Structure formats: structure tokens, C-alpha cells
Amino acid sequence: MAIPPTTDIAHVIELTLNVNGSAHRCVLDTRTTLLDALREHLHLTGTKKGCNFGECGACTVHLDGQRVNACMVLAAQADGRAVTTIEGLSQGETLHPMQQAFVDCDAFQCGFCTPGQIMSAVCCVREGHTKSDADIREWMSGNLCRCSSYPQIVEAVKAGASAPNGGQ
Amino acid sequence: MEPFTYARAGDVQDALKRFGERTALLAGGTELLNWMRLGIEHPAHIVDISRLQDLKGIESIPGGSGLRIGALATLNEVALHPRVANDFPALSEACLKAASAQLRNLASIGGNLLQRTRCPYFRSDEVLPCNRRVPGSGCAARHGINEKHAIFGWTDDCVAVQPSDPAVALSALEADIVIESPRGTRRVSAADFHTLPADDHGIRKHNVMDDDELITSIELPWAMPNSAYLKVRERESYEFAIASAAVGLELHGGVIRKARIALGSVAMRPWRLSGAERNLQGLAVASPDARRAIEQEFAAARALSNNAHKIAIARNAAWRALQLAAQRAEGGAA
């Protein structure tokens, strides 16, 4: 649900969101989260709103290269920092290796959690937390999948980890 | 969420100056934002301290084996720092067993200690009787669903537990919390940081912090490579503890010279087994006497209507964490 607009200038912030390499100047209610800024203001709806409480991981994005829950970050906190969303992974029509791995491994059913899973998986590889299935399960545990595609997700993360540039 | 103004603090002194009526400091945000969504917190002013570089470093304390951790170091930064992983494994494990990878990239170690002592009644969407949320409204958990609640130090006013994992490790590692305010700097032992209903302020406070104070760092006085953190949960990862135990150990030839044991998720603060710590001195670490020394501490445990099982789980966790720390001690000596 979008936050009702405020009319008080004290409750508005002007900021720059650097998303997927493009700078966006925004004027936002201070209460706006990074998640809502991406979805409602920049219309990048690939990042999903699941619980809005930091519990499900559907809103996972990269902030200065690290995976975070976009619902737990105020847009104001992301001012001037580098944000990468699922829309920023592919090179034109060429999927990112981790996106391709999720397709190849059939690592989703409804697909709602998938953007968050993939954003988390890219960092999981980058961080080196793919040494074993148990390692992957532990370091991917912040991304819930209500369809329970977990075995396929582990396979996809493994496949993405072994692909060139899987963690880039 | 109610409207608020947003400002960034330039440095610690600037942050301290900005304290005032209905002002909240924002660090990782992983707790504050949810309390604001639930209407439990409703600051009119937010001061963002998350960019204060001075509070982010992790550095050795000169002249010894101690370590100073800036309050804004994230849980993942703390856990994966080579000195923490090597010299304070209990703290590394406690951080890694907290929350999820994403939350650990946001959550600060200082903010983690400031987590509210709470329970599902406190944080429910619908406002239920909870003396911590609405003073005087009662405690729905006292005779309600209380299987995850306290077994030590509770009163009829509140039976919630402090949920922090790192706090348990910091208590066993004898850490100090360094706190800054307009009145200067003070240091509080991690073991005394969280407050109990029996303390002066009852349950109006969760910890010793005054409204105008800021945690700047956490100091670990000496390396404790022979330490361990064990967390017992209903599922393997990304879950609060049923009970946990942190142990810091000095061992000589299998005999305990010094043991520090703290339990998590059993009380409103990490619960130190002080009597056992004294009685374990001079005992063989795996001996029946050592086991008895730990078990004796649980005579003081008081179960609620649904959580008697936690007494056995916490007792076994303390024993297992002691043996785990002992294995590291022997491995370290070899």
C-alpha cells in the first residue's frame, strides 16, 4: 500500500537513487522505503513486496554490492548509494548466468520469490558461501519460497556458482 | 507509520546534540522500522547515524589481545572479521546464527544489543495485554502461549526474553559496552547491560541506556579462542532460539581454570550461571562433577505453564557448549 502523500515540507526529502547505473532525482515522503521507491516511484516492479517486515527476502536488492531487504531500508538511507535490482542483472536480452541457472533448474513455481532469490544467490556466490549444499541452504535461508522449490533453488545456486561470472 | 523529519548526523557529537523529544536514532533500521510500522515507536524526528565512519571500525586494542568493535559494524562484518573468527569464535557464531544474510548486512552490533525484550504478544498487529507495550494492561503471555518465554528472572508483569544472540556471547566473553552521552563516556559490562524486572526501573526499560545515550563501541578485553556459542532452534536456520548457550573457557590439562557461561532466550538478559562458573573451577571439564555444577544452577529455574521443556534444553545446551569450548581448547593446545 502506498504511503498517503504528505503536505508538510519537513516530511519530504529530495534525494538521488542510483539504480542499475542510472541516477534518478526523487522527491519523496521521508517514510518511503527503498522498496516502495523502486516499485511506486521508479516503476521497477521486479523487486517484490512480500511481508514488508524483513522476514521473507522477496525484496532483496544489492546496496553498494551487498544483499539487503529493500523493505528495511529507508529510501533516504540509500541516497547516493549504488542500488542493483533484478532488472539490472541481464545484458539486454542475455540473461545473467544466475537467471539462466534458475530457468535451467526449474527453480520456481509461482515465481513471486524468484527475483529476491536470484539477487540473494548472486551475492551468495560472490561471498563464497556455496561450498556445500548445507552452506547454500544456510546462506539462502533469508529467502522464503512458499511453493517450496528449495531443492531446485539449491541446484540453481550451484549451477550459477559454477558458471563464469555467476557472482558478478 | 507516522510522519517524521529525517536528518543525517555529521558525527557522534552532532548525533548527541540532536537528541530530543520524540527523536530516534537510525542505524541498521531492522528493528526500528518494524516498531514504527506496528505503532510501537512513533518518532517525530529520525537522526540517521548509519554513515558515521568513526563507529564502523574493528581494531585491536593496543597492549594486549583485546578487540574494539565499532557500534555500527554490521553483524556480518563482525562475524567474518578474521580476528573475531579466530579469537572470539563464540561471537562469530552468535552473529552468524542471528537473522538472515540480508538482515545481517544491515543490522549493527550496537543496535542488536538494543533489541527490545519482547514476545509475540508485544509485537502483535492487534494490541493485546502487554505491560511493556501499554503499561498496566497486563501480561497475556503469563498464562497464555508462553512456550518460548522466560524460565529465569521473570515476574507476573512480564515473562518475555531478550532475543539477541550476540549479547549472549558478549556476556560470556566479558565484553564492555562503551556508551557516550552529553555527560561523557561510560562503560557497562555486557552482563549488566540488559535490565530485569527486579531492577529499579522494573520493565519500563529494556537495558541501562538513558534516552540521550549512544553506544559507540564494544570492547572485548582479551582473546577467548576457547569459546563457543550453541543455539537450539525449531529449525536449522533463520529462527530465534528456544535456548542458547555461550561459553568462554580457560583450560589446563583438561581442568577448568576459568569458565564463563551465559544462556540466551531464557530471561530478559543473557543469564550468567555465576554459581556454576565458581564451582567449575578446578574440575575436569567432562567430569560428572562438572555436569552437576551446571545442573545445580537450574534449581532456580521456574517454568511457565508451557515451557518446562526449556529447562532441560537450556541445561543440555550449557553442557554441550562447555564441551564444545573444551574441544577447541584442546585443539588449540595441540
Coordinates of C-alpha atoms in Angstrom, one line a residue:
Chain A
M1 CA 0.0 0.0 0.0
A2 CA 1.4 3.4 -1.0
I3 CA 2.0 5.9 1.8
P4 CA -0.5 8.8 1.7
P5 CA 1.2 11.9 0.4
T6 CA 2.4 14.4 3.0
T7 CA 1.9 18.1 2.5
D8 CA 4.5 19.2 5.1
I9 CA 7.8 20.1 3.6
A10 CA 9.6 19.0 6.8
H11 CA 8.4 15.4 5.9
V12 CA 9.8 15.4 2.4
I13 CA 13.3 14.6 1.2
E14 CA 15.0 15.2 -2.1
L15 CA 17.5 12.5 -3.0
T16 CA 19.3 10.7 -5.7
L17 CA 18.8 7.0 -6.2
N18 CA 21.5 5.3 -8.4
V19 CA 19.7 2.3 -9.7
N20 CA 21.2 -0.1 -12.2
G21 CA 23.7 2.5 -13.3
S22 CA 21.1 5.4 -13.8
A23 CA 20.7 8.3 -11.4
H24 CA 17.2 9.3 -10.5
R25 CA 16.4 12.5 -8.7
C26 CA 13.4 11.9 -6.5
V27 CA 11.3 14.0 -4.0
L28 CA 9.8 11.6 -1.5
D29 CA 7.9 11.4 1.8
T30 CA 10.6 10.6 4.3
R31 CA 8.7 7.4 5.3
T32 CA 9.2 5.9 1.8
T33 CA 11.3 2.7 1.9
L34 CA 13.8 1.8 -0.8
L35 CA 11.3 -0.9 -1.8
D36 CA 8.4 1.5 -2.3
A37 CA 10.7 4.0 -4.0
L38 CA 11.7 1.3 -6.5
R39 CA 8.2 0.0 -7.2
E40 CA 5.9 3.0 -6.8
H41 CA 8.2 5.8 -8.0
L42 CA 10.7 4.3 -10.4
H43 CA 8.2 1.6 -11.5
L44 CA 10.8 -1.1 -11.2
T45 CA 8.3 -3.8 -10.1
G46 CA 10.7 -6.7 -10.4
T47 CA 11.6 -6.3 -6.7
K48 CA 8.7 -7.9 -4.9
K49 CA 6.9 -6.8 -1.7
G50 CA 6.2 -9.9 0.3
C51 CA 6.0 -9.4 4.1
N52 CA 7.2 -5.8 4.4
F53 CA 8.8 -6.9 7.7
G54 CA 12.2 -8.1 6.7
E55 CA 11.2 -11.7 7.0
C56 CA 10.7 -13.2 3.6
G57 CA 13.5 -11.9 1.4
A58 CA 11.3 -11.2 -1.7
C59 CA 12.5 -7.6 -1.8
T60 CA 16.2 -8.5 -1.8
V61 CA 18.4 -6.0 -3.8
H62 CA 22.0 -5.1 -3.7
L63 CA 23.0 -1.9 -1.9
D64 CA 26.7 -1.0 -2.6
G65 CA 27.1 -4.6 -3.8
Q66 CA 25.7 -6.2 -0.7
R67 CA 22.3 -8.0 -0.5
V68 CA 19.8 -6.4 1.8
N69 CA 16.0 -6.4 2.3
A70 CA 14.8 -3.2 0.5
C71 CA 11.8 -3.1 2.8
M72 CA 14.1 -2.5 5.8
V73 CA 15.9 0.5 4.3
L74 CA 14.5 4.0 4.0
A75 CA 15.0 5.5 0.6
A76 CA 16.7 8.4 2.4
Q77 CA 19.4 5.9 3.6
A78 CA 20.1 4.8 0.0
D79 CA 20.6 8.4 -1.2
G80 CA 23.6 8.4 -3.4
R81 CA 24.4 4.8 -3.0
A82 CA 24.5 2.1 -5.7
V83 CA 21.4 0.0 -5.9
T84 CA 21.1 -3.0 -8.2
T85 CA 17.7 -4.7 -8.8
I86 CA 16.7 -7.8 -10.7
E87 CA 16.2 -5.5 -13.8
G88 CA 19.9 -4.6 -13.7
L89 CA 21.2 -8.2 -14.0
S90 CA 20.7 -9.1 -17.6
Q91 CA 22.7 -7.6 -20.5
G92 CA 19.9 -6.7 -22.9
E93 CA 18.3 -10.0 -23.9
T94 CA 21.1 -12.1 -22.5
L95 CA 20.2 -13.4 -19.0
H96 CA 22.6 -13.2 -16.1
P97 CA 24.1 -16.7 -15.5
M98 CA 22.2 -17.0 -12.3
Q99 CA 18.9 -16.1 -14.0
Q100 CA 19.7 -18.7 -16.7
A101 CA 20.5 -21.2 -13.9
F102 CA 17.1 -20.7 -12.3
V103 CA 15.5 -21.3 -15.7
D104 CA 17.6 -24.4 -16.4
C105 CA 17.0 -25.9 -12.9
D106 CA 13.2 -25.1 -12.9
A107 CA 13.9 -23.3 -9.6
F108 CA 10.5 -21.8 -9.1
Q109 CA 6.8 -22.5 -9.3
C110 CA 4.8 -19.3 -8.9
G111 CA 7.8 -17.1 -9.3
F112 CA 7.0 -14.4 -6.7
C113 CA 10.1 -15.0 -4.6
T114 CA 12.3 -15.6 -7.6
P115 CA 13.7 -12.0 -8.1
G116 CA 14.7 -12.0 -4.4
Q117 CA 16.1 -15.5 -4.6
I118 CA 18.3 -14.6 -7.7
M119 CA 19.6 -11.3 -6.2
S120 CA 20.4 -13.2 -3.0
A121 CA 22.0 -16.1 -5.0
V122 CA 24.3 -13.7 -6.9
C123 CA 25.7 -12.4 -3.6
C124 CA 25.8 -15.9 -2.1
V125 CA 28.2 -16.9 -4.9
R126 CA 30.2 -13.6 -4.6
E127 CA 30.6 -14.1 -0.9
G128 CA 31.9 -17.7 -1.4
H129 CA 29.1 -19.3 0.5
T130 CA 28.5 -22.1 -1.9
K131 CA 31.0 -24.7 -0.7
S132 CA 28.3 -27.3 0.0
D133 CA 24.6 -27.8 -0.2
A134 CA 24.3 -27.1 3.5
D135 CA 26.3 -23.9 3.1
I136 CA 24.0 -22.8 0.3
R137 CA 20.9 -23.6 2.3
E138 CA 22.2 -21.7 5.3
W139 CA 23.2 -18.6 3.4
M140 CA 20.0 -18.6 1.3
S141 CA 17.7 -19.1 4.3
G142 CA 16.7 -15.4 4.3
N143 CA 14.7 -16.1 1.1
L144 CA 11.4 -18.0 1.7
C145 CA 9.7 -19.9 -1.1
R146 CA 6.1 -20.8 -0.3
C147 CA 6.0 -23.2 -3.2
S148 CA 8.9 -24.9 -1.6
S149 CA 11.2 -25.1 -4.6
Y150 CA 14.1 -25.3 -2.3
P151 CA 15.9 -28.4 -3.8
Q152 CA 15.8 -26.8 -7.2
I153 CA 16.9 -23.5 -5.8
V154 CA 20.0 -25.1 -4.3
E155 CA 20.7 -26.8 -7.7
A156 CA 20.4 -23.4 -9.4
V157 CA 22.7 -21.7 -7.0
K158 CA 25.3 -24.4 -7.6
A159 CA 24.9 -24.2 -11.3
G160 CA 25.1 -20.4 -11.1
A161 CA 28.2 -20.7 -8.9
S162 CA 30.0 -22.8 -11.5
A163 CA 29.1 -20.6 -14.4
P164 CA 31.6 -17.9 -15.4
N165 CA 30.6 -14.6 -13.8
G166 CA 27.8 -16.3 -11.7
G167 CA 28.6 -13.9 -8.8
Q168 CA 29.2 -10.8 -10.9
Chain B
M1 CA 3.8 4.9 10.1
E2 CA 3.5 8.5 11.3
P3 CA 5.3 11.4 9.5
F4 CA 8.8 12.2 10.7
T5 CA 11.6 14.5 9.7
Y6 CA 14.9 13.0 8.5
A7 CA 18.4 14.3 9.1
R8 CA 21.9 12.8 9.0
A9 CA 24.2 13.2 11.9
G10 CA 27.6 14.6 10.9
D11 CA 29.5 12.9 13.8
V12 CA 28.9 11.5 17.2
Q13 CA 28.7 14.9 18.9
D14 CA 26.2 16.1 16.3
A15 CA 24.1 13.0 16.9
L16 CA 24.2 13.6 20.7
K17 CA 23.1 17.2 20.2
R18 CA 20.1 16.2 18.2
F19 CA 18.6 14.1 20.9
G20 CA 15.3 15.5 22.0
E21 CA 11.6 14.9 22.3
R22 CA 10.4 12.0 20.1
T23 CA 13.7 11.6 18.4
A24 CA 15.0 8.2 17.3
L25 CA 18.5 7.3 16.1
L26 CA 18.5 5.2 12.9
A27 CA 21.4 2.7 12.4
G28 CA 20.6 -0.6 10.6
G29 CA 16.9 0.1 10.9
T30 CA 16.0 -3.6 11.1
E31 CA 14.2 -3.2 14.4
L32 CA 13.1 0.5 14.4
L33 CA 11.3 0.4 11.1
N34 CA 9.1 -2.6 12.2
W35 CA 8.3 -1.0 15.5
M36 CA 7.2 2.2 13.6
R37 CA 5.1 0.1 11.3
L38 CA 3.4 -1.5 14.3
G39 CA 2.9 1.8 16.0
I40 CA 5.0 0.7 18.9
E41 CA 7.5 3.5 18.1
H42 CA 6.4 6.8 16.6
P43 CA 9.3 9.2 16.5
A44 CA 8.7 12.7 15.0
H45 CA 12.3 13.0 14.2
I46 CA 14.8 10.5 12.8
V47 CA 18.5 11.1 13.0
D48 CA 20.4 8.8 10.7
I49 CA 23.7 7.8 12.2
S50 CA 24.4 4.9 9.7
R51 CA 27.0 6.9 7.8
L52 CA 29.3 7.7 10.8
Q53 CA 32.6 6.2 9.7
D54 CA 34.0 6.6 13.2
L55 CA 31.7 4.0 14.5
K56 CA 32.4 1.3 11.9
G57 CA 35.9 0.1 12.5
I58 CA 37.0 -3.2 14.1
E59 CA 40.5 -2.8 15.6
S60 CA 42.9 -4.5 18.0
I61 CA 43.2 -2.7 21.4
P62 CA 46.9 -1.9 21.8
G63 CA 48.9 -3.6 24.5
G64 CA 47.0 -6.9 24.7
S65 CA 44.8 -9.3 22.9
G66 CA 41.6 -7.2 23.2
L67 CA 39.4 -6.0 20.3
R68 CA 37.3 -2.9 19.8
I69 CA 34.3 -3.2 17.6
G70 CA 32.6 0.0 16.4
A71 CA 28.9 0.0 17.2
L72 CA 27.9 0.3 13.5
A73 CA 29.8 -2.7 12.4
T74 CA 27.2 -5.0 10.8
L75 CA 26.6 -8.5 12.1
N76 CA 28.2 -10.0 9.0
E77 CA 31.3 -7.7 9.3
V78 CA 31.7 -8.7 12.9
A79 CA 31.2 -12.4 12.3
L80 CA 33.6 -12.7 9.3
H81 CA 36.3 -10.4 10.6
P82 CA 39.5 -12.6 10.9
R83 CA 40.2 -11.6 14.5
V84 CA 36.7 -12.3 15.6
A85 CA 36.5 -15.6 13.9
N86 CA 39.9 -16.7 15.3
D87 CA 40.0 -15.2 18.8
F88 CA 36.3 -14.9 19.7
P89 CA 34.6 -17.8 17.9
A90 CA 31.5 -17.6 20.2
L91 CA 30.8 -14.1 19.0
S92 CA 31.3 -15.0 15.3
E93 CA 29.0 -18.0 15.7
A94 CA 26.4 -15.9 17.6
C95 CA 26.3 -13.3 14.8
L96 CA 26.1 -15.8 12.0
K97 CA 23.2 -17.6 13.8
A98 CA 21.2 -14.4 14.0
A99 CA 18.6 -13.4 11.4
S100 CA 19.4 -13.8 7.7
A101 CA 22.3 -12.9 5.5
Q102 CA 20.4 -9.9 4.2
L103 CA 19.4 -8.6 7.6
R104 CA 23.0 -9.2 8.9
N105 CA 24.2 -6.8 6.2
L106 CA 22.1 -4.1 7.6
A107 CA 21.9 -4.8 11.4
S108 CA 24.6 -3.2 13.5
I109 CA 26.1 -4.9 16.5
G110 CA 25.2 -1.9 18.7
G111 CA 21.6 -1.9 17.5
N112 CA 21.4 -5.6 18.0
L113 CA 22.0 -5.1 21.8
L114 CA 19.3 -2.6 21.8
Q115 CA 16.7 -5.0 20.6
R116 CA 13.6 -4.9 22.8
T117 CA 12.9 -7.6 25.2
R118 CA 9.7 -8.8 23.6
C119 CA 7.4 -11.6 22.7
P120 CA 4.7 -12.2 20.1
Y121 CA 2.1 -10.5 22.3
F122 CA 4.2 -7.4 22.4
R123 CA 4.6 -7.3 18.7
S124 CA 1.2 -8.5 17.5
D125 CA -0.8 -6.5 14.9
E126 CA -3.7 -6.3 17.3
V127 CA -2.8 -4.6 20.6
L128 CA -3.1 -7.3 23.3
P129 CA -2.5 -7.0 27.0
C130 CA 1.2 -6.3 27.4
N131 CA 2.8 -4.3 30.2
R132 CA 5.7 -3.4 28.0
R133 CA 3.6 -2.1 25.2
V134 CA 0.8 -0.5 27.3
P135 CA 1.9 -0.1 30.9
G136 CA -0.7 -1.6 33.3
S137 CA -2.5 -3.6 30.6
G138 CA -1.4 -6.9 32.0
C139 CA 0.6 -9.8 30.5
A140 CA -1.2 -12.0 28.1
A141 CA 1.7 -14.4 28.0
R142 CA 1.8 -15.1 31.8
H143 CA -1.0 -17.7 31.4
G144 CA -1.1 -17.7 27.6
I145 CA 1.0 -19.2 24.9
N146 CA 4.4 -19.0 26.6
E147 CA 6.4 -21.9 25.3
K148 CA 9.2 -19.6 24.1
H149 CA 9.2 -17.4 27.2
A150 CA 11.4 -17.0 30.3
I151 CA 12.5 -19.6 32.8
F152 CA 14.7 -17.3 34.9
G153 CA 14.1 -13.8 36.5
W154 CA 10.5 -13.3 35.3
T155 CA 7.7 -11.7 37.3
D156 CA 3.9 -11.5 36.8
D157 CA 4.5 -8.3 34.9
C158 CA 6.4 -9.7 32.1
V159 CA 7.7 -13.2 31.0
A160 CA 9.4 -12.2 27.7
V161 CA 13.1 -12.9 26.8
Q162 CA 15.8 -10.8 25.3
P163 CA 16.2 -12.2 21.8
S164 CA 19.8 -11.1 20.9
D165 CA 22.3 -13.9 20.1
P166 CA 25.5 -11.7 20.1
A167 CA 24.6 -10.3 23.6
V168 CA 24.8 -13.8 25.0
A169 CA 28.3 -14.3 23.5
L170 CA 29.4 -10.8 24.7
S171 CA 28.3 -11.6 28.2
A172 CA 30.4 -14.8 28.3
L173 CA 33.3 -13.1 26.7
E174 CA 33.2 -10.4 29.4
A175 CA 32.8 -7.5 27.0
D176 CA 32.2 -3.9 27.9
I177 CA 29.7 -1.7 26.2
V178 CA 31.1 1.8 25.7
I179 CA 28.3 4.5 25.9
E180 CA 28.5 8.2 25.0
S181 CA 26.2 11.0 26.2
P182 CA 26.4 14.7 26.7
R183 CA 27.7 13.8 30.2
G184 CA 30.7 11.9 28.9
T185 CA 31.7 8.3 28.3
R186 CA 30.7 5.4 30.5
R187 CA 31.3 1.6 30.2
V188 CA 28.8 -1.1 31.2
S189 CA 29.6 -4.8 31.4
A190 CA 27.7 -6.7 28.8
A191 CA 26.5 -9.0 31.7
D192 CA 24.8 -5.9 33.3
F193 CA 23.6 -4.2 30.1
H194 CA 20.0 -5.6 30.0
T195 CA 17.7 -5.0 32.9
L196 CA 15.5 -7.3 34.9
P197 CA 12.1 -6.6 36.4
A198 CA 13.7 -6.6 39.8
D199 CA 15.9 -3.6 38.9
D200 CA 15.0 0.0 39.7
H201 CA 13.1 0.7 36.6
G202 CA 11.1 -2.5 36.5
I203 CA 10.0 -3.3 33.0
R204 CA 9.8 0.3 31.8
K205 CA 13.3 -0.2 30.5
H206 CA 14.9 -2.9 28.5
N207 CA 18.5 -2.0 29.2
V208 CA 20.6 0.5 31.1
M209 CA 20.6 3.1 28.3
D210 CA 19.2 6.6 29.0
D211 CA 17.3 8.4 26.3
D212 CA 20.3 10.6 25.4
E213 CA 22.9 7.9 25.2
L214 CA 24.6 6.3 22.2
I215 CA 26.6 3.1 22.1
T216 CA 29.9 3.9 20.3
S217 CA 31.8 0.6 20.6
I218 CA 32.0 -2.8 22.2
E219 CA 35.3 -3.8 23.8
L220 CA 36.4 -7.4 24.2
P221 CA 39.1 -7.3 26.9
W222 CA 41.1 -10.4 25.9
A223 CA 41.1 -13.1 23.3
M224 CA 38.9 -16.1 24.1
P225 CA 39.8 -18.6 21.3
N226 CA 38.3 -21.4 23.5
S227 CA 34.8 -20.1 23.3
A228 CA 31.6 -21.5 21.7
Y229 CA 28.0 -20.5 21.0
L230 CA 25.3 -23.1 20.7
K231 CA 21.9 -22.2 19.5
V232 CA 18.9 -24.6 19.8
R233 CA 16.1 -23.9 17.4
E234 CA 13.0 -25.5 16.0
R235 CA 14.5 -25.3 12.5
E236 CA 18.1 -25.2 11.5
S237 CA 18.5 -21.6 10.4
Y238 CA 16.9 -18.2 10.4
E239 CA 14.9 -18.6 13.7
F240 CA 15.0 -17.3 17.2
A241 CA 16.5 -19.7 19.8
I242 CA 14.5 -21.9 22.1
A243 CA 17.6 -21.6 24.2
S244 CA 21.2 -20.9 23.5
A245 CA 24.5 -21.0 25.5
A246 CA 27.8 -19.2 25.2
V247 CA 30.9 -20.5 26.9
G248 CA 34.3 -18.9 27.3
L249 CA 36.9 -21.3 28.8
E250 CA 40.4 -21.4 30.1
L251 CA 41.6 -25.0 30.4
H252 CA 44.8 -26.5 31.6
G253 CA 45.3 -30.3 31.1
G254 CA 41.6 -30.9 30.9
V255 CA 41.0 -29.0 34.2
I256 CA 38.9 -25.8 34.2
R257 CA 40.8 -22.7 35.3
K258 CA 38.1 -20.3 34.4
A259 CA 34.6 -20.7 32.8
R260 CA 32.1 -18.1 31.8
I261 CA 28.7 -19.4 30.8
A262 CA 25.7 -17.3 29.6
L263 CA 22.3 -18.6 28.5
G264 CA 20.2 -16.9 25.8
S265 CA 16.4 -16.7 25.3
V266 CA 15.8 -17.8 28.9
A267 CA 15.5 -14.4 30.6
M268 CA 15.4 -10.7 30.0
R269 CA 19.1 -10.6 29.9
P270 CA 21.8 -13.2 28.9
W271 CA 21.6 -15.3 32.0
R272 CA 25.0 -16.0 33.6
L273 CA 25.5 -19.2 35.5
S274 CA 27.7 -17.4 38.1
G275 CA 27.4 -20.2 40.7
A276 CA 28.5 -22.8 38.2
E277 CA 31.3 -20.6 37.0
R278 CA 32.7 -20.6 40.5
N279 CA 32.1 -24.3 41.2
L280 CA 33.6 -25.4 37.9
Q281 CA 37.0 -24.0 38.7
G282 CA 39.4 -26.9 39.3
L283 CA 37.1 -29.6 37.9
A284 CA 37.8 -31.9 35.0
V285 CA 35.8 -30.4 32.1
A286 CA 34.0 -33.6 31.1
S287 CA 33.5 -34.9 34.7
P288 CA 30.2 -35.8 36.4
D289 CA 31.1 -33.1 39.0
A290 CA 31.3 -30.5 36.2
R291 CA 27.9 -31.7 34.9
R292 CA 26.4 -31.4 38.4
A293 CA 27.9 -27.9 38.8
I294 CA 25.9 -26.8 35.8
E295 CA 22.7 -28.7 36.8
Q296 CA 22.7 -27.2 40.2
E297 CA 22.1 -23.7 38.7
F298 CA 18.8 -24.9 37.2
A299 CA 17.2 -25.5 40.6
A300 CA 16.5 -21.7 40.4
A301 CA 14.6 -22.1 37.1
R302 CA 10.9 -21.5 37.2
A303 CA 8.9 -22.9 34.3
L304 CA 5.7 -21.2 33.0
S305 CA 2.6 -23.2 32.0
N306 CA 4.0 -24.3 28.6
N307 CA 7.8 -24.1 28.8
A308 CA 9.1 -26.7 31.3
H309 CA 11.0 -28.3 28.3
K310 CA 13.2 -25.2 28.1
I311 CA 14.8 -26.0 31.4
A312 CA 16.1 -29.3 30.0
I313 CA 17.1 -27.8 26.7
A314 CA 19.0 -24.9 28.3
R315 CA 20.7 -27.2 30.7
N316 CA 21.9 -29.5 27.9
A317 CA 22.9 -26.5 25.8
A318 CA 25.1 -25.2 28.6
W319 CA 26.8 -28.6 29.0
R320 CA 27.2 -29.1 25.2
A321 CA 28.6 -25.6 24.8
L322 CA 31.1 -26.3 27.6
Q323 CA 32.3 -29.4 25.9
L324 CA 32.5 -27.7 22.5
A325 CA 34.7 -24.9 24.0
A326 CA 36.8 -27.6 25.7
Q327 CA 37.4 -29.4 22.4
R328 CA 38.6 -26.1 20.9
A329 CA 40.9 -25.6 24.0
E330 CA 42.5 -29.0 23.4
G331 CA 42.7 -28.4 19.6
G332 CA 44.3 -25.1 20.3
A333 CA 46.9 -26.6 22.6
A334 CA 47.9 -29.3 20.2

